[in-house]
């Protein structure tokens, strides 16, 4: 153990330097609008946002639990993320705060993983070196932050539950796991699909930490009981919650994707195993990714194979490794069954692979440690480089920020902002916007209503749209004067709409 501690100390400067560089690079990547969808309830608490009675109206998605009522952020996203973000948003109501909070969640997940695997704290930085996970948490399009952190800490809590002799503390630890479970379920019911993979992943971690066969059998029984009881409580919660007048569980079932859609996404979902640059496909024109993307994918494969071949030879370590691989496939399979098709659905399958790499780095020989750190760093650096140089999709923030900020800097009082195309609303509804209301009127009918509202309030409308023509906008604002304010190279335009 002392040799491992000294090895961790020697690796720490490399982890720290590369992790900081990668985190800075990932933080600079453009965001897409869905990274803010989970905070829509928080945005709607702003009185100026009550004007949006159109698409994604404020408030919307009424939820009832017994006598209590509140509003979810989206059809299948709860209020949890808004509550967790609220204190940080109060300190600094900037879109950049989401990035800093994402970095904190990544560190919290990494700390939980090191405790669950009983690794040196110096290896906390490994989670920042693992591009799919650090990108997916910092640029969370899920939400996944609470769920990912909870899963990372769960094996540690289960180990404490098994080893603690105090019945009171056992009860308190179980209640903590149940609370985390219910919080994650409320945040996004997708968490239920992660339960099978989390069960196997937790077993793989406990296999490393428990020595006696009797302890392992007892741990298996207790872990099965915890997962079963917590899952039952979660399903009961979803059934008791009411969405649009029916049980939330039934509402979710009626809105689940068809099997034909799931099958059509099968090929895409498989790419999330090893194609790390593909995790940023929502902001890039992926077909135009550079050679760096292909090289990064090859290095990822080398990293996993090297970690598997050079894992410690003890029976427990090999069995744990085997369970981790099963957990990886299980996470992927149930994410696909759930209808997942984006990086925030399949990033959980990367967690067991990261665990394999981290254990091999700490317990392997000096050559194994050096090789894995080098491969992991190269894979992440090349993945980040591939995403940085790839052309960005039209709705990425790199194509919208400058136009929006420049336009809003010259607005007057009593201005209403209409983000009529996908790409702006969720993010900028959370921003200050100089105190102006932001709405999402994207049809002729809703724009007609918005024009009437603006006339009644003696307000001017700033209309943002992508690749739109003024002649078509005239149908939405038939009794207004339209003036083109600005247009950028990505065909985003801003118009000033002044009702007669």
Tab-separated table of C-alpha atoms in Angstrom:
chain	number	residue	atom	x	y	z
A	1	UNK	CA	0.000	0.000	0.000
A	2	UNK	CA	2.801	2.504	0.712
A	3	UNK	CA	4.193	1.860	-2.795
A	4	UNK	CA	0.747	2.607	-4.263
A	5	UNK	CA	0.533	5.787	-2.208
A	6	UNK	CA	3.921	6.928	-3.470
A	7	UNK	CA	2.879	6.035	-7.018
A	8	UNK	CA	-0.274	8.120	-6.605
A	9	UNK	CA	1.805	11.046	-5.376
A	10	UNK	CA	4.082	10.788	-8.409
A	11	UNK	CA	1.117	10.618	-10.792
A	12	UNK	CA	-0.669	13.567	-9.147
A	13	UNK	CA	1.199	16.409	-10.954
A	14	UNK	CA	0.463	14.808	-14.341
A	15	UNK	CA	-3.199	14.252	-13.480
A	16	UNK	CA	-3.526	17.803	-12.235
A	17	UNK	CA	-1.816	19.527	-15.169
A	18	UNK	CA	-3.567	17.576	-17.911
A	19	UNK	CA	-6.905	17.591	-16.091
A	20	UNK	CA	-6.825	21.386	-15.760
A	21	UNK	CA	-5.950	21.791	-19.442
A	22	UNK	CA	-8.687	19.395	-20.578
A	23	UNK	CA	-11.280	20.941	-18.260
A	24	UNK	CA	-10.446	24.405	-19.573
A	25	UNK	CA	-10.776	23.164	-23.151
A	26	UNK	CA	-14.065	21.367	-22.529
A	27	UNK	CA	-15.430	24.430	-20.728
A	28	UNK	CA	-14.671	26.530	-23.793
A	29	UNK	CA	-16.690	24.284	-26.096
A	30	UNK	CA	-20.001	25.801	-27.234
A	31	UNK	CA	-23.176	24.704	-25.516
A	32	UNK	CA	-26.511	23.705	-26.990
A	33	UNK	CA	-29.881	24.773	-25.652
A	34	UNK	CA	-30.802	21.490	-23.929
A	35	UNK	CA	-27.989	22.025	-21.427
A	36	UNK	CA	-30.369	24.468	-19.736
A	37	UNK	CA	-33.709	22.704	-20.173
A	38	UNK	CA	-33.539	21.209	-16.654
A	39	UNK	CA	-33.495	24.743	-15.189
A	40	UNK	CA	-36.676	25.918	-16.884
A	41	UNK	CA	-38.577	25.900	-13.576
A	42	UNK	CA	-35.878	28.151	-12.109
A	43	UNK	CA	-36.130	30.438	-15.138
A	44	UNK	CA	-39.892	30.644	-14.751
A	45	UNK	CA	-39.523	31.934	-11.195
A	46	UNK	CA	-38.333	35.171	-12.792
A	47	UNK	CA	-41.451	37.413	-13.063
A	48	UNK	CA	-40.397	38.641	-16.521
A	49	UNK	CA	-40.704	35.095	-17.870
A	50	UNK	CA	-44.406	34.851	-17.024
A	51	UNK	CA	-45.097	36.571	-20.350
A	52	UNK	CA	-44.230	33.387	-22.212
A	53	UNK	CA	-47.614	31.752	-22.689
A	54	UNK	CA	-46.549	30.140	-25.964
A	55	UNK	CA	-44.265	27.148	-26.548
A	56	UNK	CA	-42.739	25.873	-23.277
A	57	UNK	CA	-44.951	28.300	-21.370
A	58	UNK	CA	-44.195	29.611	-17.896
A	59	UNK	CA	-45.370	27.987	-15.799
A	60	UNK	CA	-45.905	24.595	-17.373
A	61	UNK	CA	-45.887	20.846	-16.635
A	62	UNK	CA	-48.012	20.945	-13.494
A	63	UNK	CA	-47.192	18.182	-11.008
A	64	UNK	CA	-49.262	17.109	-8.031
A	65	UNK	CA	-48.120	14.948	-5.122
A	66	UNK	CA	-50.919	14.572	-2.577
A	67	UNK	CA	-51.862	18.161	-1.690
A	68	UNK	CA	-48.590	19.694	-2.899
A	69	UNK	CA	-48.263	21.094	-6.417
A	70	UNK	CA	-45.235	22.313	-8.347
A	71	UNK	CA	-44.057	22.649	-11.937
A	72	UNK	CA	-41.605	20.328	-13.635
A	73	UNK	CA	-38.947	21.734	-15.937
A	74	UNK	CA	-39.993	19.533	-18.855
A	75	UNK	CA	-42.348	16.677	-19.648
A	76	UNK	CA	-39.960	14.124	-18.130
A	77	UNK	CA	-37.638	16.369	-16.077
A	78	UNK	CA	-38.528	17.391	-12.532
A	79	UNK	CA	-37.758	20.336	-10.282
A	80	UNK	CA	-34.631	18.900	-8.608
A	81	UNK	CA	-32.062	20.420	-10.979
A	82	UNK	CA	-33.680	23.843	-10.634
A	83	UNK	CA	-33.525	23.609	-6.843
A	84	UNK	CA	-29.885	22.524	-6.885
A	85	UNK	CA	-28.912	25.317	-9.269
A	86	UNK	CA	-30.935	28.058	-7.539
A	87	UNK	CA	-28.352	29.131	-4.913
A	88	UNK	CA	-25.561	29.310	-7.488
A	89	UNK	CA	-27.774	31.219	-9.918
A	90	UNK	CA	-28.632	33.671	-7.130
A	91	UNK	CA	-24.911	34.319	-6.607
A	92	UNK	CA	-24.166	34.855	-10.296
A	93	UNK	CA	-27.081	34.807	-12.796
A	94	UNK	CA	-24.844	34.050	-15.775
A	95	UNK	CA	-24.923	31.198	-18.266
A	96	UNK	CA	-21.271	30.547	-17.374
A	97	UNK	CA	-22.286	29.506	-13.858
A	98	UNK	CA	-23.637	26.258	-15.317
A	99	UNK	CA	-20.119	25.347	-16.449
A	100	UNK	CA	-18.582	25.981	-13.023
A	101	UNK	CA	-21.315	23.948	-11.349
A	102	UNK	CA	-20.660	21.160	-13.866
A	103	UNK	CA	-16.974	21.115	-12.918
A	104	UNK	CA	-17.950	20.854	-9.237
A	105	UNK	CA	-20.300	17.930	-9.993
A	106	UNK	CA	-17.489	16.193	-11.920
A	107	UNK	CA	-15.160	16.541	-8.935
A	108	UNK	CA	-17.878	15.258	-6.572
A	109	UNK	CA	-18.436	12.220	-8.812
A	110	UNK	CA	-14.691	11.588	-9.005
A	111	UNK	CA	-14.375	11.726	-5.226
A	112	UNK	CA	-17.217	9.222	-4.844
A	113	UNK	CA	-15.596	6.895	-7.355
A	114	UNK	CA	-12.217	6.955	-5.595
A	115	UNK	CA	-13.931	6.127	-2.289
A	116	UNK	CA	-16.015	3.346	-3.864
A	117	UNK	CA	-12.883	1.799	-5.417
A	118	UNK	CA	-10.705	2.618	-2.366
A	119	UNK	CA	-8.201	4.484	-4.501
A	120	UNK	CA	-5.849	7.262	-3.490
A	121	UNK	CA	-7.414	10.724	-3.694
A	122	UNK	CA	-4.680	11.662	-6.148
A	123	UNK	CA	-6.629	9.639	-8.722
A	124	UNK	CA	-9.678	11.885	-8.449
A	125	UNK	CA	-8.301	13.749	-11.460
A	126	UNK	CA	-8.730	10.678	-13.651
A	127	UNK	CA	-12.407	11.500	-14.156
A	128	UNK	CA	-11.371	14.832	-15.721
A	129	UNK	CA	-8.978	12.945	-18.023
A	130	UNK	CA	-11.815	10.751	-19.264
A	131	UNK	CA	-13.350	12.877	-22.037
A	132	UNK	CA	-16.825	11.268	-22.411
A	133	UNK	CA	-17.575	11.650	-18.702
A	134	UNK	CA	-16.060	15.084	-18.089
A	135	UNK	CA	-17.693	16.463	-21.255
A	136	UNK	CA	-21.090	14.933	-20.458
A	137	UNK	CA	-21.185	16.281	-16.898
A	138	UNK	CA	-19.805	19.743	-17.670
A	139	UNK	CA	-22.038	20.010	-20.763
A	140	UNK	CA	-24.977	18.188	-19.186
A	141	UNK	CA	-27.810	17.831	-21.672
A	142	UNK	CA	-29.670	15.322	-19.492
A	143	UNK	CA	-29.899	16.059	-16.599
A	144	UNK	CA	-27.367	13.449	-15.416
A	145	UNK	CA	-25.298	15.234	-12.744
A	146	UNK	CA	-27.203	14.085	-9.661
A	147	UNK	CA	-27.658	10.560	-11.028
A	148	UNK	CA	-24.018	10.163	-12.009
A	149	UNK	CA	-22.747	11.409	-8.661
A	150	UNK	CA	-25.198	9.179	-6.766
A	151	UNK	CA	-24.078	6.085	-8.705
A	152	UNK	CA	-20.416	6.904	-8.042
A	153	UNK	CA	-21.048	7.155	-4.287
A	154	UNK	CA	-23.466	4.216	-4.060
A	155	UNK	CA	-20.868	1.385	-3.736
A	156	UNK	CA	-19.131	3.308	-0.947
A	157	UNK	CA	-22.422	3.775	0.927
A	158	UNK	CA	-23.293	0.103	0.458
A	159	UNK	CA	-19.882	-0.938	1.801
A	160	UNK	CA	-20.453	1.250	4.854
A	161	UNK	CA	-23.946	-0.213	5.274
A	162	UNK	CA	-22.533	-3.744	5.183
A	163	UNK	CA	-19.556	-3.164	7.470
A	164	UNK	CA	-21.120	-0.891	10.114
A	165	UNK	CA	-22.198	-2.743	13.245
A	166	UNK	CA	-24.585	-0.078	14.535
A	167	UNK	CA	-28.195	-0.737	13.541
A	168	UNK	CA	-28.997	2.968	13.865
A	169	UNK	CA	-26.200	3.931	11.503
A	170	UNK	CA	-27.225	1.166	9.120
A	171	UNK	CA	-30.736	2.609	9.062
A	172	UNK	CA	-29.406	6.133	8.483
A	173	UNK	CA	-27.176	4.990	5.608
A	174	UNK	CA	-30.060	3.116	3.983
A	175	UNK	CA	-32.299	6.186	4.311
A	176	UNK	CA	-29.538	8.219	2.669
A	177	UNK	CA	-29.416	5.826	-0.292
A	178	UNK	CA	-33.217	5.975	-0.538
A	179	UNK	CA	-33.180	9.775	-0.451
A	180	UNK	CA	-30.553	9.901	-3.211
A	181	UNK	CA	-32.609	7.397	-5.213
A	182	UNK	CA	-35.832	9.401	-4.958
A	183	UNK	CA	-34.044	12.681	-5.743
A	184	UNK	CA	-32.594	11.158	-8.906
A	185	UNK	CA	-35.953	9.663	-9.883
A	186	UNK	CA	-37.696	13.023	-9.483
A	187	UNK	CA	-34.909	14.730	-11.400
A	188	UNK	CA	-35.374	12.328	-14.301
A	189	UNK	CA	-37.226	8.984	-14.197
A	190	UNK	CA	-34.649	7.640	-16.674
A	191	UNK	CA	-32.729	6.733	-13.508
A	192	UNK	CA	-34.891	3.591	-13.216
A	193	UNK	CA	-33.258	2.241	-16.371
A	194	UNK	CA	-29.864	2.693	-14.722
A	195	UNK	CA	-30.709	0.453	-11.759
A	196	UNK	CA	-29.663	-2.908	-13.339
A	197	UNK	CA	-26.294	-1.536	-14.450
A	198	UNK	CA	-25.752	0.174	-11.090
A	199	UNK	CA	-26.467	-3.099	-9.268
A	200	UNK	CA	-23.770	-4.917	-11.248
A	201	UNK	CA	-21.346	-2.003	-11.029
A	202	UNK	CA	-21.784	-1.800	-7.257
A	203	UNK	CA	-21.155	-5.546	-7.032
A	204	UNK	CA	-17.926	-5.162	-9.003
A	205	UNK	CA	-16.725	-2.463	-6.595
A	206	UNK	CA	-17.680	-4.433	-3.471
A	207	UNK	CA	-15.879	-7.475	-4.824
A	208	UNK	CA	-12.641	-5.506	-4.612
A	209	UNK	CA	-13.294	-4.318	-1.060
A	210	UNK	CA	-14.652	-7.398	0.726
A	211	UNK	CA	-12.295	-10.232	1.608
A	212	UNK	CA	-14.225	-13.105	3.166
A	213	UNK	CA	-16.642	-15.260	1.182
A	214	UNK	CA	-19.206	-14.979	3.966
A	215	UNK	CA	-19.009	-11.171	3.806
A	216	UNK	CA	-19.518	-11.299	0.048
A	217	UNK	CA	-22.637	-13.490	0.339
A	218	UNK	CA	-24.028	-11.234	3.045
A	219	UNK	CA	-23.197	-8.165	0.970
A	220	UNK	CA	-24.977	-9.644	-2.040
A	221	UNK	CA	-28.153	-10.289	-0.069
A	222	UNK	CA	-28.128	-6.861	1.574
A	223	UNK	CA	-27.383	-5.080	-1.700
A	224	UNK	CA	-30.223	-6.940	-3.421
A	225	UNK	CA	-32.577	-5.925	-0.612
A	226	UNK	CA	-31.540	-2.249	-0.817
A	227	UNK	CA	-31.919	-2.102	-4.599
A	228	UNK	CA	-35.277	-3.894	-4.493
A	229	UNK	CA	-36.786	-1.751	-1.727
A	230	UNK	CA	-35.461	1.512	-3.195
A	231	UNK	CA	-36.804	0.599	-6.641
A	232	UNK	CA	-40.239	-0.206	-5.200
A	233	UNK	CA	-40.347	3.147	-3.403
A	234	UNK	CA	-39.300	4.882	-6.636
A	235	UNK	CA	-42.087	3.276	-8.645
A	236	UNK	CA	-44.604	4.153	-5.918
A	237	UNK	CA	-43.408	7.777	-6.034
A	238	UNK	CA	-43.854	7.935	-9.808
A	239	UNK	CA	-47.330	6.436	-9.480
A	240	UNK	CA	-48.406	8.850	-6.723
A	241	UNK	CA	-47.204	11.887	-8.693
A	242	UNK	CA	-49.804	13.320	-11.058
A	243	UNK	CA	-48.910	14.832	-14.423
A	244	UNK	CA	-51.710	16.306	-16.520
A	245	UNK	CA	-54.251	14.602	-14.288
A	246	UNK	CA	-52.892	11.052	-14.608
A	247	UNK	CA	-50.220	9.084	-12.722
A	248	UNK	CA	-46.797	10.318	-13.775
A	249	UNK	CA	-45.712	6.714	-14.389
A	250	UNK	CA	-48.552	6.200	-16.883
A	251	UNK	CA	-47.838	9.577	-18.474
A	252	UNK	CA	-44.208	8.601	-19.037
A	253	UNK	CA	-45.225	5.258	-20.479
A	254	UNK	CA	-47.613	6.874	-22.961
A	255	UNK	CA	-44.833	9.201	-24.137
A	256	UNK	CA	-42.118	6.552	-24.531
A	257	UNK	CA	-40.632	6.115	-28.034
A	258	UNK	CA	-41.830	3.441	-30.437
A	259	UNK	CA	-39.726	0.322	-30.968
A	260	UNK	CA	-39.146	1.311	-34.574
A	261	UNK	CA	-37.426	4.466	-33.362
A	262	UNK	CA	-35.278	2.530	-30.907
A	263	UNK	CA	-34.190	0.081	-33.595
A	264	UNK	CA	-33.345	2.924	-35.968
A	265	UNK	CA	-31.044	4.399	-33.291
A	266	UNK	CA	-29.223	1.113	-32.582
A	267	UNK	CA	-26.259	1.837	-34.843
A	268	UNK	CA	-25.843	5.325	-33.426
A	269	UNK	CA	-25.984	4.095	-29.845
A	270	UNK	CA	-23.200	1.566	-30.470
A	271	UNK	CA	-20.821	4.366	-31.402
A	272	UNK	CA	-20.916	5.633	-27.830
A	273	UNK	CA	-18.815	2.674	-26.663
A	274	UNK	CA	-15.471	3.804	-28.108
A	275	UNK	CA	-16.039	6.846	-30.329
A	276	UNK	CA	-15.269	9.559	-27.801
A	277	UNK	CA	-15.524	12.610	-30.125
A	278	UNK	CA	-19.044	11.421	-30.984
A	279	UNK	CA	-20.131	12.442	-27.479
A	280	UNK	CA	-20.059	16.036	-28.752
A	281	UNK	CA	-22.080	15.252	-31.880
A	282	UNK	CA	-24.907	17.552	-30.739
A	283	UNK	CA	-22.718	20.622	-31.300
A	284	UNK	CA	-20.627	19.466	-34.274
A	285	UNK	CA	-21.192	18.444	-37.850
A	286	UNK	CA	-19.796	15.056	-37.015
A	287	UNK	CA	-19.396	13.853	-40.588
A	288	UNK	CA	-16.752	16.585	-41.009
A	289	UNK	CA	-14.667	15.629	-37.980
A	290	UNK	CA	-10.936	15.574	-38.627
A	291	UNK	CA	-8.575	12.617	-38.628
A	292	UNK	CA	-7.972	13.331	-34.941
A	293	UNK	CA	-11.358	11.805	-34.181
A	294	UNK	CA	-10.460	8.476	-35.792
A	295	UNK	CA	-7.049	8.405	-34.112
A	296	UNK	CA	-8.663	9.179	-30.742
A	297	UNK	CA	-11.065	6.253	-31.156
A	298	UNK	CA	-8.166	3.895	-31.902
A	299	UNK	CA	-6.281	5.086	-28.808
A	300	UNK	CA	-9.419	4.590	-26.677
A	301	UNK	CA	-9.501	0.956	-27.803
A	302	UNK	CA	-5.806	0.581	-26.956
A	303	UNK	CA	-6.414	2.106	-23.516
A	304	UNK	CA	-9.203	-0.311	-22.613
A	305	UNK	CA	-7.328	-3.352	-23.952
A	306	UNK	CA	-4.141	-2.383	-22.092
A	307	UNK	CA	-6.086	-1.882	-18.856
A	308	UNK	CA	-7.752	-5.281	-19.239
A	309	UNK	CA	-4.491	-7.088	-20.016
A	310	UNK	CA	-2.494	-5.459	-17.229
A	311	UNK	CA	-5.058	-5.545	-14.442
A	312	UNK	CA	-3.768	-7.245	-11.256
A	313	UNK	CA	-3.972	-11.011	-11.567
A	314	UNK	CA	-5.768	-11.716	-8.281
A	315	UNK	CA	-8.996	-13.656	-8.662
A	316	UNK	CA	-11.078	-10.920	-7.010
A	317	UNK	CA	-9.654	-8.290	-9.348
A	318	UNK	CA	-10.380	-10.391	-12.430
A	319	UNK	CA	-13.929	-11.154	-11.268
A	320	UNK	CA	-14.490	-7.480	-10.495
A	321	UNK	CA	-13.200	-6.571	-13.932
A	322	UNK	CA	-15.555	-9.083	-15.549
A	323	UNK	CA	-18.542	-7.662	-13.642
A	324	UNK	CA	-17.538	-4.127	-14.643
A	325	UNK	CA	-17.617	-5.132	-18.316
A	326	UNK	CA	-21.072	-6.670	-17.814
A	327	UNK	CA	-22.172	-3.446	-16.083
A	328	UNK	CA	-20.901	-1.449	-19.058
A	329	UNK	CA	-23.004	-3.472	-21.485
A	330	UNK	CA	-26.007	-3.418	-19.115
A	331	UNK	CA	-25.919	0.381	-18.826
A	332	UNK	CA	-25.741	0.658	-22.615
A	333	UNK	CA	-28.511	-1.911	-23.229
A	334	UNK	CA	-31.047	-0.396	-20.849
A	335	UNK	CA	-30.228	3.124	-22.042
A	336	UNK	CA	-31.022	1.938	-25.562
A	337	UNK	CA	-34.201	0.169	-24.352
A	338	UNK	CA	-35.251	3.481	-22.754
A	339	UNK	CA	-35.030	5.164	-26.154
A	340	UNK	CA	-31.752	6.969	-25.498
A	341	UNK	CA	-29.908	8.478	-28.433
A	342	UNK	CA	-27.610	11.191	-27.030
A	343	UNK	CA	-24.400	11.300	-25.025
A	344	UNK	CA	-26.162	11.942	-21.713
A	345	UNK	CA	-27.999	8.631	-22.077
A	346	UNK	CA	-24.974	6.445	-22.822
A	347	UNK	CA	-22.295	8.103	-20.703
A	348	UNK	CA	-23.172	5.808	-17.775
A	349	UNK	CA	-21.754	2.862	-19.750
A	350	UNK	CA	-18.374	4.610	-19.577
A	351	UNK	CA	-18.294	4.578	-15.769
A	352	UNK	CA	-17.298	0.890	-15.379
A	353	UNK	CA	-14.621	1.345	-18.069
A	354	UNK	CA	-13.193	4.311	-16.168
A	355	UNK	CA	-13.197	2.203	-12.996
A	356	UNK	CA	-11.192	-0.527	-14.764
A	357	UNK	CA	-8.644	2.019	-15.943
A	358	UNK	CA	-8.364	3.718	-12.531
A	359	UNK	CA	-7.810	0.435	-10.675
A	360	UNK	CA	-5.199	-0.655	-13.222
A	361	UNK	CA	-3.392	2.683	-12.897
A	362	UNK	CA	-3.124	2.419	-9.115
A	363	UNK	CA	-2.470	-1.304	-8.738
A	364	UNK	CA	-0.461	-1.963	-11.888
A	365	UNK	CA	3.299	-1.759	-12.389
A	366	UNK	CA	5.082	1.514	-13.031
A	367	UNK	CA	5.061	0.717	-16.765
A	368	UNK	CA	1.306	0.051	-16.667
A	369	UNK	CA	0.625	3.301	-14.801
A	370	UNK	CA	2.726	5.394	-17.154
A	371	UNK	CA	1.287	3.771	-20.268
A	372	UNK	CA	-2.330	4.128	-19.164
A	373	UNK	CA	-1.929	7.759	-18.107
A	374	UNK	CA	-0.298	8.501	-21.454
A	375	UNK	CA	-2.979	6.662	-23.473
A	376	UNK	CA	-5.844	8.172	-21.488
A	377	UNK	CA	-4.416	11.677	-21.868
A	378	UNK	CA	-3.791	11.237	-25.604
A	379	UNK	CA	-7.295	9.879	-26.204
A	380	UNK	CA	-8.929	12.791	-24.375
A	381	UNK	CA	-6.676	15.467	-25.876
A	382	UNK	CA	-7.271	14.172	-29.405
A	383	UNK	CA	-11.022	13.856	-28.760
A	384	UNK	CA	-11.128	17.458	-27.556
A	385	UNK	CA	-9.010	18.593	-30.520
A	386	UNK	CA	-11.324	16.811	-32.960
A	387	UNK	CA	-14.368	18.534	-31.449
A	388	UNK	CA	-12.649	21.930	-31.382
A	389	UNK	CA	-11.728	21.872	-35.087
A	390	UNK	CA	-14.974	20.321	-36.331
A	391	UNK	CA	-17.534	22.735	-37.846
A	392	UNK	CA	-20.200	23.602	-35.295
A	393	UNK	CA	-23.871	22.943	-35.926
A	394	UNK	CA	-26.072	25.957	-36.613
A	395	UNK	CA	-27.700	26.093	-33.163
A	396	UNK	CA	-24.457	25.781	-31.141
A	397	UNK	CA	-23.781	28.778	-28.906
A	398	UNK	CA	-20.689	29.709	-30.914
A	399	UNK	CA	-23.089	30.622	-33.720
A	400	UNK	CA	-25.595	32.515	-31.573
A	401	UNK	CA	-23.893	34.207	-28.613
A	402	UNK	CA	-22.304	37.168	-30.375
A	403	UNK	CA	-25.449	38.088	-32.303
A	404	UNK	CA	-27.712	37.804	-29.249
A	405	UNK	CA	-25.431	39.783	-26.959
A	406	UNK	CA	-24.773	42.539	-29.477
A	407	UNK	CA	-28.467	42.891	-30.282
A	408	UNK	CA	-29.586	42.925	-26.640
A	409	UNK	CA	-26.966	45.489	-25.669
A	410	UNK	CA	-28.878	48.125	-27.656
A	411	UNK	CA	-32.434	47.282	-26.615
A	412	UNK	CA	-34.731	49.776	-24.947
A	413	UNK	CA	-37.194	49.363	-22.104
A	414	UNK	CA	-40.437	47.475	-22.745
A	415	UNK	CA	-38.749	45.102	-25.189
A	416	UNK	CA	-39.954	41.536	-25.669
A	417	UNK	CA	-37.506	38.977	-27.080
A	418	UNK	CA	-38.849	36.207	-29.277
A	419	UNK	CA	-36.484	33.255	-29.760
A	420	UNK	CA	-38.504	31.707	-32.533
A	421	UNK	CA	-36.077	28.916	-33.509
A	422	UNK	CA	-34.664	26.003	-31.561
A	423	UNK	CA	-31.365	26.917	-29.948
A	424	UNK	CA	-31.963	29.957	-27.742
A	425	UNK	CA	-34.961	29.749	-25.445
A	426	UNK	CA	-33.958	27.500	-22.504
A	427	UNK	CA	-30.546	29.094	-22.133
A	428	UNK	CA	-31.493	32.741	-22.467
A	429	UNK	CA	-34.648	32.379	-20.397
A	430	UNK	CA	-32.242	31.740	-17.512
A	431	UNK	CA	-30.051	34.723	-18.370
A	432	UNK	CA	-30.757	38.288	-17.289
A	433	UNK	CA	-31.369	39.665	-20.812
A	434	UNK	CA	-31.271	43.235	-19.474
A	435	UNK	CA	-34.532	42.531	-17.623
A	436	UNK	CA	-36.513	41.805	-20.794
A	437	UNK	CA	-39.061	39.014	-21.169
A	438	UNK	CA	-38.110	36.106	-23.426
A	439	UNK	CA	-40.784	34.100	-25.234
A	440	UNK	CA	-40.898	31.255	-27.748
A	441	UNK	CA	-43.521	32.078	-30.373
A	442	UNK	CA	-42.661	29.930	-33.389
A	443	UNK	CA	-45.901	29.744	-35.376
A	444	UNK	CA	-47.923	32.302	-37.318
A	445	UNK	CA	-50.748	32.037	-34.784
A	446	UNK	CA	-48.527	32.560	-31.717
A	447	UNK	CA	-46.661	35.428	-33.384
A	448	UNK	CA	-50.022	37.081	-34.109
A	449	UNK	CA	-50.836	36.812	-30.389
A	450	UNK	CA	-47.409	38.151	-29.456
A	451	UNK	CA	-47.890	41.132	-31.745
A	452	UNK	CA	-51.184	41.949	-30.034
A	453	UNK	CA	-49.553	41.609	-26.588
A	454	UNK	CA	-46.731	43.932	-27.614
A	455	UNK	CA	-49.196	46.496	-28.956
A	456	UNK	CA	-51.223	46.428	-25.736
A	457	UNK	CA	-48.042	46.893	-23.679
A	458	UNK	CA	-46.627	49.472	-26.118
A	459	UNK	CA	-43.584	47.264	-26.480
A	460	UNK	CA	-41.097	46.489	-29.221
A	461	UNK	CA	-40.272	42.907	-30.208
A	462	UNK	CA	-36.760	41.659	-30.973
A	463	UNK	CA	-37.236	38.592	-33.145
A	464	UNK	CA	-34.412	36.043	-33.454
A	465	UNK	CA	-34.639	33.418	-36.148
A	466	UNK	CA	-32.427	31.120	-38.199
A	467	UNK	CA	-32.348	31.277	-41.995
A	468	UNK	CA	-35.665	33.155	-42.147
A	469	UNK	CA	-37.006	35.666	-44.660
A	470	UNK	CA	-38.593	38.988	-43.782
A	471	UNK	CA	-41.465	38.375	-46.190
A	472	UNK	CA	-42.480	35.268	-44.222
A	473	UNK	CA	-42.210	37.065	-40.897
A	474	UNK	CA	-44.678	39.623	-42.206
A	475	UNK	CA	-47.383	36.953	-41.940
A	476	UNK	CA	-46.652	36.573	-38.213
A	477	UNK	CA	-46.519	40.331	-37.625
A	478	UNK	CA	-48.965	41.737	-40.227
A	479	UNK	CA	-49.506	45.021	-38.361
A	480	UNK	CA	-45.904	45.872	-37.520
A	481	UNK	CA	-42.869	47.466	-39.066
A	482	UNK	CA	-40.029	44.945	-39.506
A	483	UNK	CA	-36.404	46.057	-39.633
A	484	UNK	CA	-33.407	43.743	-40.019
A	485	UNK	CA	-30.936	44.513	-37.216
A	486	UNK	CA	-28.148	42.023	-37.848
A	487	UNK	CA	-27.235	38.725	-39.517
A	488	UNK	CA	-24.234	36.500	-38.892
A	489	UNK	CA	-22.389	33.972	-41.026
A	490	UNK	CA	-24.444	31.114	-39.623
A	491	UNK	CA	-27.647	32.707	-40.987
A	492	UNK	CA	-28.995	33.741	-37.592
A	493	UNK	CA	-30.882	37.032	-37.912
A	494	UNK	CA	-32.357	39.562	-35.537
A	495	UNK	CA	-35.286	41.796	-36.451
A	496	UNK	CA	-36.871	44.728	-34.746
A	497	UNK	CA	-40.679	44.437	-34.774
A	498	UNK	CA	-42.581	47.626	-33.988
A	499	UNK	CA	-46.389	47.238	-33.854
A	500	UNK	CA	-48.362	50.069	-35.477
